[in-house]
Amino acid sequence: MNKNKPPRAEYLPINKLRPFENHPFQVKDDDEMDQLVFSVLTQGLLTPIVVRETDTEEYEVISGHRRLRACQKAGIETVPALIYSMDRDAAAIALVDSNLHREHLLPSEKAFAYKMKMEAMNHQGTSSQLGTKLRTDELLAQNSSDSRNQIQRYIRLTHLIPDILKLVDEGKIALTPAVELSYLQPSEQEMLFSVMDSDEVTPSLSQARRLRRMSEAQTLTDDAV
C-alpha cells in the first residue's frame, strides 16, 4: 500500500466494484461462503473491502473478493471500502501479500500468486530501488514462509496445462513430480494426461524425471509414455 497517502473510507455501490484482473485466488460458492453470507446478513460487513481507484468510475478489489461475493449473494447494494491510489504493480503486490497468509491455499493459487508478485516486483525494479543485488525470488522469500527454492518450484507449476495442474490441486500428483512435468512441452503434457486419464495412473518422481529427460532428448512419444 502507499503509506505516504492514507486511504479514504467510503461506502461504495457494489456495481462499481470489479475483481482484480487475473487474480489467482479462487472464490467458491461452498459451505464457507454460505456461512459468510449468513454473517453478512446478520451482522453486516465488519471488515471493509480494500480497493484501488482506476481510470474509469469503477474500483478494482485488492482485498475482499470473498466478502464481495458474499455481499452480492446477500443482495447488499453498498459496502464499506478503503480506497487507495496505487498503480497496478503496487496493487498486485498488495493483493498477494493480503492473501498468502490464508489457510488451505491450493498449489495453483500459490503458483500464480508468486508469479504475479514476482512480475510486479520485476516491473517495478524493486531490487534496484532497494539498492541490493538480491534476486527477486530471494526478496519474495523474505516475506514468505516458503524458501526461495520452494517459491521457484511453485512458479514452475504455472507451466503445467490446466488438466495436470488440477491433479496437483487434488493431491493426486505431488509438488516435486509436478515440477518435473512442467518442463514438458504443452503437447507432450496433453499426451501424458490422456494416458493418465485413460489408465487412471500418475507418474512417480522417478518416472516424471525420465519423462523430462525424454522430452529434452526429443524422444517422448505416446509409446514411450
PDB file of N, CA and C in Angstrom, residues 120-184:
ATOM      1  N   ALA A 120       5.362  -8.273 -10.885  1.00  0.00           N
ATOM      2  CA  ALA A 120       5.148  -6.893 -10.458  1.00  0.00           C
ATOM      3  C   ALA A 120       6.421  -6.292  -9.877  1.00  0.00           C
ATOM      4  N   MET A 121       7.151  -7.085  -9.074  1.00  0.00           N
ATOM      5  CA  MET A 121       8.395  -6.599  -8.484  1.00  0.00           C
ATOM      6  C   MET A 121       9.456  -6.358  -9.553  1.00  0.00           C
ATOM      7  N   ASN A 122       9.530  -7.256 -10.533  1.00  0.00           N
ATOM      8  CA  ASN A 122      10.484  -7.067 -11.630  1.00  0.00           C
ATOM      9  C   ASN A 122      10.150  -5.816 -12.429  1.00  0.00           C
ATOM     10  N   HIS A 123       8.840  -5.592 -12.647  1.00  0.00           N
ATOM     11  CA  HIS A 123       8.408  -4.421 -13.413  1.00  0.00           C
ATOM     12  C   HIS A 123       8.718  -3.136 -12.658  1.00  0.00           C
ATOM     13  N   GLN A 124       8.626  -3.209 -11.342  1.00  0.00           N
ATOM     14  CA  GLN A 124       8.928  -2.040 -10.511  1.00  0.00           C
ATOM     15  C   GLN A 124      10.428  -1.795 -10.396  1.00  0.00           C
ATOM     16  N   GLY A 125      11.218  -2.839 -10.657  1.00  0.00           N
ATOM     17  CA  GLY A 125      12.657  -2.748 -10.415  1.00  0.00           C
ATOM     18  C   GLY A 125      12.945  -2.685  -8.939  1.00  0.00           C
ATOM     19  N   THR A 126      12.214  -3.515  -8.146  1.00  0.00           N
ATOM     20  CA  THR A 126      12.298  -3.446  -6.685  1.00  0.00           C
ATOM     21  C   THR A 126      13.708  -3.641  -6.184  1.00  0.00           C
ATOM     22  N   SER A 127      14.448  -4.588  -6.765  1.00  0.00           N
ATOM     23  CA  SER A 127      15.803  -4.857  -6.297  1.00  0.00           C
ATOM     24  C   SER A 127      16.679  -3.620  -6.429  1.00  0.00           C
ATOM     25  N   SER A 128      16.534  -2.912  -7.579  1.00  0.00           N
ATOM     26  CA  SER A 128      17.330  -1.708  -7.785  1.00  0.00           C
ATOM     27  C   SER A 128      16.931  -0.614  -6.813  1.00  0.00           C
ATOM     28  N   GLN A 129      15.629  -0.488  -6.560  1.00  0.00           N
ATOM     29  CA  GLN A 129      15.149   0.540  -5.647  1.00  0.00           C
ATOM     30  C   GLN A 129      15.692   0.327  -4.241  1.00  0.00           C
ATOM     31  N   LEU A 130      15.872  -0.948  -3.867  1.00  0.00           N
ATOM     32  CA  LEU A 130      16.349  -1.251  -2.527  1.00  0.00           C
ATOM     33  C   LEU A 130      17.868  -1.201  -2.437  1.00  0.00           C
ATOM     34  N   GLY A 131      18.533  -0.953  -3.566  1.00  0.00           N
ATOM     35  CA  GLY A 131      19.982  -0.894  -3.554  1.00  0.00           C
ATOM     36  C   GLY A 131      20.603  -2.216  -3.172  1.00  0.00           C
ATOM     37  N   THR A 132      20.041  -3.317  -3.665  1.00  0.00           N
ATOM     38  CA  THR A 132      20.533  -4.640  -3.303  1.00  0.00           C
ATOM     39  C   THR A 132      20.696  -5.483  -4.547  1.00  0.00           C
ATOM     40  N   LYS A 133      21.561  -6.496  -4.428  1.00  0.00           N
ATOM     41  CA  LYS A 133      21.773  -7.420  -5.538  1.00  0.00           C
ATOM     42  C   LYS A 133      20.967  -8.697  -5.351  1.00  0.00           C
ATOM     43  N   LEU A 134      20.070  -8.702  -4.383  1.00  0.00           N
ATOM     44  CA  LEU A 134      19.247  -9.880  -4.147  1.00  0.00           C
ATOM     45  C   LEU A 134      18.371 -10.169  -5.359  1.00  0.00           C
ATOM     46  N   ARG A 135      18.237 -11.440  -5.673  1.00  0.00           N
ATOM     47  CA  ARG A 135      17.316 -11.843  -6.724  1.00  0.00           C
ATOM     48  C   ARG A 135      15.885 -11.609  -6.257  1.00  0.00           C
ATOM     49  N   THR A 136      14.981 -11.456  -7.231  1.00  0.00           N
ATOM     50  CA  THR A 136      13.590 -11.201  -6.876  1.00  0.00           C
ATOM     51  C   THR A 136      13.010 -12.329  -6.052  1.00  0.00           C
ATOM     52  N   ASP A 137      13.363 -13.597  -6.397  1.00  0.00           N
ATOM     53  CA  ASP A 137      12.811 -14.708  -5.625  1.00  0.00           C
ATOM     54  C   ASP A 137      13.352 -14.730  -4.201  1.00  0.00           C
ATOM     55  N   GLU A 138      14.563 -14.178  -3.989  1.00  0.00           N
ATOM     56  CA  GLU A 138      15.090 -14.067  -2.628  1.00  0.00           C
ATOM     57  C   GLU A 138      14.319 -13.010  -1.838  1.00  0.00           C
ATOM     58  N   LEU A 139      13.945 -11.925  -2.522  1.00  0.00           N
ATOM     59  CA  LEU A 139      13.131 -10.895  -1.873  1.00  0.00           C
ATOM     60  C   LEU A 139      11.747 -11.441  -1.538  1.00  0.00           C
ATOM     61  N   LEU A 140      11.201 -12.263  -2.433  1.00  0.00           N
ATOM     62  CA  LEU A 140       9.917 -12.893  -2.164  1.00  0.00           C
ATOM     63  C   LEU A 140      10.003 -13.771  -0.921  1.00  0.00           C
ATOM     64  N   ALA A 141      11.093 -14.514  -0.803  1.00  0.00           N
ATOM     65  CA  ALA A 141      11.243 -15.450   0.312  1.00  0.00           C
ATOM     66  C   ALA A 141      11.355 -14.717   1.648  1.00  0.00           C
ATOM     67  N   GLN A 142      11.843 -13.477   1.623  1.00  0.00           N
ATOM     68  CA  GLN A 142      11.986 -12.725   2.866  1.00  0.00           C
ATOM     69  C   GLN A 142      10.632 -12.444   3.511  1.00  0.00           C
ATOM     70  N   ASN A 143       9.595 -12.354   2.699  1.00  0.00           N
ATOM     71  CA  ASN A 143       8.260 -12.043   3.217  1.00  0.00           C
ATOM     72  C   ASN A 143       7.314 -13.231   3.081  1.00  0.00           C
ATOM     73  N   SER A 144       7.880 -14.441   3.098  1.00  0.00           N
ATOM     74  CA  SER A 144       7.062 -15.633   2.901  1.00  0.00           C
ATOM     75  C   SER A 144       7.539 -16.748   3.817  1.00  0.00           C
ATOM     76  N   SER A 145       6.654 -17.703   4.062  1.00  0.00           N
ATOM     77  CA  SER A 145       7.025 -18.886   4.832  1.00  0.00           C
ATOM     78  C   SER A 145       7.713 -19.911   3.950  1.00  0.00           C
ATOM     79  N   ASP A 146       7.747 -19.669   2.638  1.00  0.00           N
ATOM     80  CA  ASP A 146       8.406 -20.573   1.699  1.00  0.00           C
ATOM     81  C   ASP A 146       9.810 -20.084   1.379  1.00  0.00           C
ATOM     82  N   SER A 147      10.722 -21.034   1.149  1.00  0.00           N
ATOM     83  CA  SER A 147      12.092 -20.698   0.782  1.00  0.00           C
ATOM     84  C   SER A 147      12.158 -20.260  -0.677  1.00  0.00           C
ATOM     85  N   ARG A 148      13.308 -19.722  -1.073  1.00  0.00           N
ATOM     86  CA  ARG A 148      13.481 -19.300  -2.465  1.00  0.00           C
ATOM     87  C   ARG A 148      13.290 -20.481  -3.420  1.00  0.00           C
ATOM     88  N   ASN A 149      13.874 -21.622  -3.072  1.00  0.00           N
ATOM     89  CA  ASN A 149      13.742 -22.789  -3.939  1.00  0.00           C
ATOM     90  C   ASN A 149      12.290 -23.259  -4.028  1.00  0.00           C
ATOM     91  N   GLN A 150      11.587 -23.201  -2.891  1.00  0.00           N
ATOM     92  CA  GLN A 150      10.187 -23.621  -2.898  1.00  0.00           C
ATOM     93  C   GLN A 150       9.344 -22.671  -3.745  1.00  0.00           C
ATOM     94  N   ILE A 151       9.637 -21.395  -3.670  1.00  0.00           N
ATOM     95  CA  ILE A 151       8.923 -20.416  -4.490  1.00  0.00           C
ATOM     96  C   ILE A 151       9.165 -20.693  -5.972  1.00  0.00           C
ATOM     97  N   GLN A 152      10.402 -21.026  -6.324  1.00  0.00           N
ATOM     98  CA  GLN A 152      10.707 -21.359  -7.711  1.00  0.00           C
ATOM     99  C   GLN A 152       9.905 -22.581  -8.156  1.00  0.00           C
ATOM    100  N   ARG A 153       9.774 -23.569  -7.272  1.00  0.00           N
ATOM    101  CA  ARG A 153       9.004 -24.770  -7.613  1.00  0.00           C
ATOM    102  C   ARG A 153       7.543 -24.418  -7.867  1.00  0.00           C
ATOM    103  N   TYR A 154       6.988 -23.593  -6.993  1.00  0.00           N
ATOM    104  CA  TYR A 154       5.585 -23.211  -7.189  1.00  0.00           C
ATOM    105  C   TYR A 154       5.401 -22.479  -8.514  1.00  0.00           C
ATOM    106  N   ILE A 155       6.286 -21.554  -8.841  1.00  0.00           N
ATOM    107  CA  ILE A 155       6.147 -20.792 -10.079  1.00  0.00           C
ATOM    108  C   ILE A 155       6.242 -21.699 -11.302  1.00  0.00           C
ATOM    109  N   ARG A 156       7.050 -22.785 -11.205  1.00  0.00           N
ATOM    110  CA  ARG A 156       7.145 -23.732 -12.321  1.00  0.00           C
ATOM    111  C   ARG A 156       5.785 -24.357 -12.624  1.00  0.00           C
ATOM    112  N   LEU A 157       4.926 -24.485 -11.623  1.00  0.00           N
ATOM    113  CA  LEU A 157       3.612 -25.093 -11.832  1.00  0.00           C
ATOM    114  C   LEU A 157       2.762 -24.320 -12.826  1.00  0.00           C
ATOM    115  N   THR A 158       3.069 -23.028 -13.015  1.00  0.00           N
ATOM    116  CA  THR A 158       2.288 -22.225 -13.954  1.00  0.00           C
ATOM    117  C   THR A 158       2.528 -22.661 -15.393  1.00  0.00           C
ATOM    118  N   HIS A 159       3.519 -23.525 -15.611  1.00  0.00           N
ATOM    119  CA  HIS A 159       3.799 -24.040 -16.960  1.00  0.00           C
ATOM    120  C   HIS A 159       3.039 -25.332 -17.240  1.00  0.00           C
ATOM    121  N   LEU A 160       2.301 -25.831 -16.263  1.00  0.00           N
ATOM    122  CA  LEU A 160       1.506 -27.040 -16.469  1.00  0.00           C
ATOM    123  C   LEU A 160       0.209 -26.700 -17.204  1.00  0.00           C
ATOM    124  N   ILE A 161      -0.266 -27.658 -18.000  1.00  0.00           N
ATOM    125  CA  ILE A 161      -1.578 -27.467 -18.613  1.00  0.00           C
ATOM    126  C   ILE A 161      -2.642 -27.575 -17.518  1.00  0.00           C
ATOM    127  N   PRO A 162      -3.804 -26.965 -17.707  1.00  0.00           N
ATOM    128  CA  PRO A 162      -4.824 -26.958 -16.643  1.00  0.00           C
ATOM    129  C   PRO A 162      -5.216 -28.338 -16.132  1.00  0.00           C
ATOM    130  N   ASP A 163      -5.318 -29.321 -17.016  1.00  0.00           N
ATOM    131  CA  ASP A 163      -5.744 -30.656 -16.584  1.00  0.00           C
ATOM    132  C   ASP A 163      -4.759 -31.279 -15.602  1.00  0.00           C
ATOM    133  N   ILE A 164      -3.470 -31.103 -15.845  1.00  0.00           N
ATOM    134  CA  ILE A 164      -2.469 -31.666 -14.935  1.00  0.00           C
ATOM    135  C   ILE A 164      -2.379 -30.833 -13.665  1.00  0.00           C
ATOM    136  N   LEU A 165      -2.486 -29.522 -13.795  1.00  0.00           N
ATOM    137  CA  LEU A 165      -2.451 -28.656 -12.612  1.00  0.00           C
ATOM    138  C   LEU A 165      -3.615 -28.977 -11.677  1.00  0.00           C
ATOM    139  N   LYS A 166      -4.746 -29.330 -12.246  1.00  0.00           N
ATOM    140  CA  LYS A 166      -5.903 -29.711 -11.428  1.00  0.00           C
ATOM    141  C   LYS A 166      -5.589 -30.955 -10.602  1.00  0.00           C
ATOM    142  N   LEU A 167      -4.836 -31.895 -11.166  1.00  0.00           N
ATOM    143  CA  LEU A 167      -4.448 -33.101 -10.431  1.00  0.00           C
ATOM    144  C   LEU A 167      -3.528 -32.753  -9.266  1.00  0.00           C
ATOM    145  N   VAL A 168      -2.703 -31.738  -9.447  1.00  0.00           N
ATOM    146  CA  VAL A 168      -1.834 -31.267  -8.357  1.00  0.00           C
ATOM    147  C   VAL A 168      -2.690 -30.679  -7.240  1.00  0.00           C
ATOM    148  N   ASP A 169      -3.659 -29.859  -7.608  1.00  0.00           N
ATOM    149  CA  ASP A 169      -4.561 -29.265  -6.615  1.00  0.00           C
ATOM    150  C   ASP A 169      -5.341 -30.338  -5.858  1.00  0.00           C
ATOM    151  N   GLU A 170      -5.668 -31.421  -6.547  1.00  0.00           N
ATOM    152  CA  GLU A 170      -6.440 -32.505  -5.927  1.00  0.00           C
ATOM    153  C   GLU A 170      -5.563 -33.448  -5.122  1.00  0.00           C
ATOM    154  N   GLY A 171      -4.257 -33.209  -5.107  1.00  0.00           N
ATOM    155  CA  GLY A 171      -3.349 -34.050  -4.338  1.00  0.00           C
ATOM    156  C   GLY A 171      -3.008 -35.365  -5.012  1.00  0.00           C
ATOM    157  N   LYS A 172      -3.332 -35.502  -6.287  1.00  0.00           N
ATOM    158  CA  LYS A 172      -3.061 -36.752  -6.998  1.00  0.00           C
ATOM    159  C   LYS A 172      -1.643 -36.785  -7.573  1.00  0.00           C
ATOM    160  N   ILE A 173      -1.027 -35.629  -7.711  1.00  0.00           N
ATOM    161  CA  ILE A 173       0.373 -35.521  -8.115  1.00  0.00           C
ATOM    162  C   ILE A 173       1.066 -34.607  -7.113  1.00  0.00           C
ATOM    163  N   ALA A 174       2.176 -35.067  -6.543  1.00  0.00           N
ATOM    164  CA  ALA A 174       2.910 -34.269  -5.560  1.00  0.00           C
ATOM    165  C   ALA A 174       3.652 -33.122  -6.248  1.00  0.00           C
ATOM    166  N   LEU A 175       4.101 -32.171  -5.439  1.00  0.00           N
ATOM    167  CA  LEU A 175       4.727 -30.967  -5.980  1.00  0.00           C
ATOM    168  C   LEU A 175       5.983 -31.277  -6.798  1.00  0.00           C
ATOM    169  N   THR A 176       6.883 -32.098  -6.258  1.00  0.00           N
ATOM    170  CA  THR A 176       8.164 -32.328  -6.936  1.00  0.00           C
ATOM    171  C   THR A 176       8.003 -33.029  -8.286  1.00  0.00           C
ATOM    172  N   PRO A 177       7.220 -34.115  -8.385  1.00  0.00           N
ATOM    173  CA  PRO A 177       6.988 -34.676  -9.722  1.00  0.00           C
ATOM    174  C   PRO A 177       6.312 -33.685 -10.665  1.00  0.00           C
ATOM    175  N   ALA A 178       5.402 -32.882 -10.125  1.00  0.00           N
ATOM    176  CA  ALA A 178       4.704 -31.894 -10.958  1.00  0.00           C
ATOM    177  C   ALA A 178       5.686 -30.889 -11.543  1.00  0.00           C
ATOM    178  N   VAL A 179       6.680 -30.501 -10.759  1.00  0.00           N
ATOM    179  CA  VAL A 179       7.700 -29.573 -11.255  1.00  0.00           C
ATOM    180  C   VAL A 179       8.441 -30.191 -12.436  1.00  0.00           C
ATOM    181  N   GLU A 180       8.801 -31.471 -12.329  1.00  0.00           N
ATOM    182  CA  GLU A 180       9.477 -32.153 -13.435  1.00  0.00           C
ATOM    183  C   GLU A 180       8.598 -32.158 -14.681  1.00  0.00           C
ATOM    184  N   LEU A 181       7.316 -32.427 -14.504  1.00  0.00           N
ATOM    185  CA  LEU A 181       6.395 -32.478 -15.643  1.00  0.00           C
ATOM    186  C   LEU A 181       6.204 -31.108 -16.283  1.00  0.00           C
ATOM    187  N   SER A 182       6.440 -30.048 -15.518  1.00  0.00           N
ATOM    188  CA  SER A 182       6.234 -28.692 -16.047  1.00  0.00           C
ATOM    189  C   SER A 182       7.221 -28.361 -17.157  1.00  0.00           C
ATOM    190  N   TYR A 183       8.311 -29.139 -17.264  1.00  0.00           N
ATOM    191  CA  TYR A 183       9.309 -28.893 -18.307  1.00  0.00           C
ATOM    192  C   TYR A 183       8.932 -29.558 -19.630  1.00  0.00           C
ATOM    193  N   LEU A 184       7.874 -30.380 -19.633  1.00  0.00           N
ATOM    194  CA  LEU A 184       7.399 -30.970 -20.875  1.00  0.00           C
ATOM    195  C   LEU A 184       6.682 -29.912 -21.716  1.00  0.00           C
TER     196      LEU A 184
END
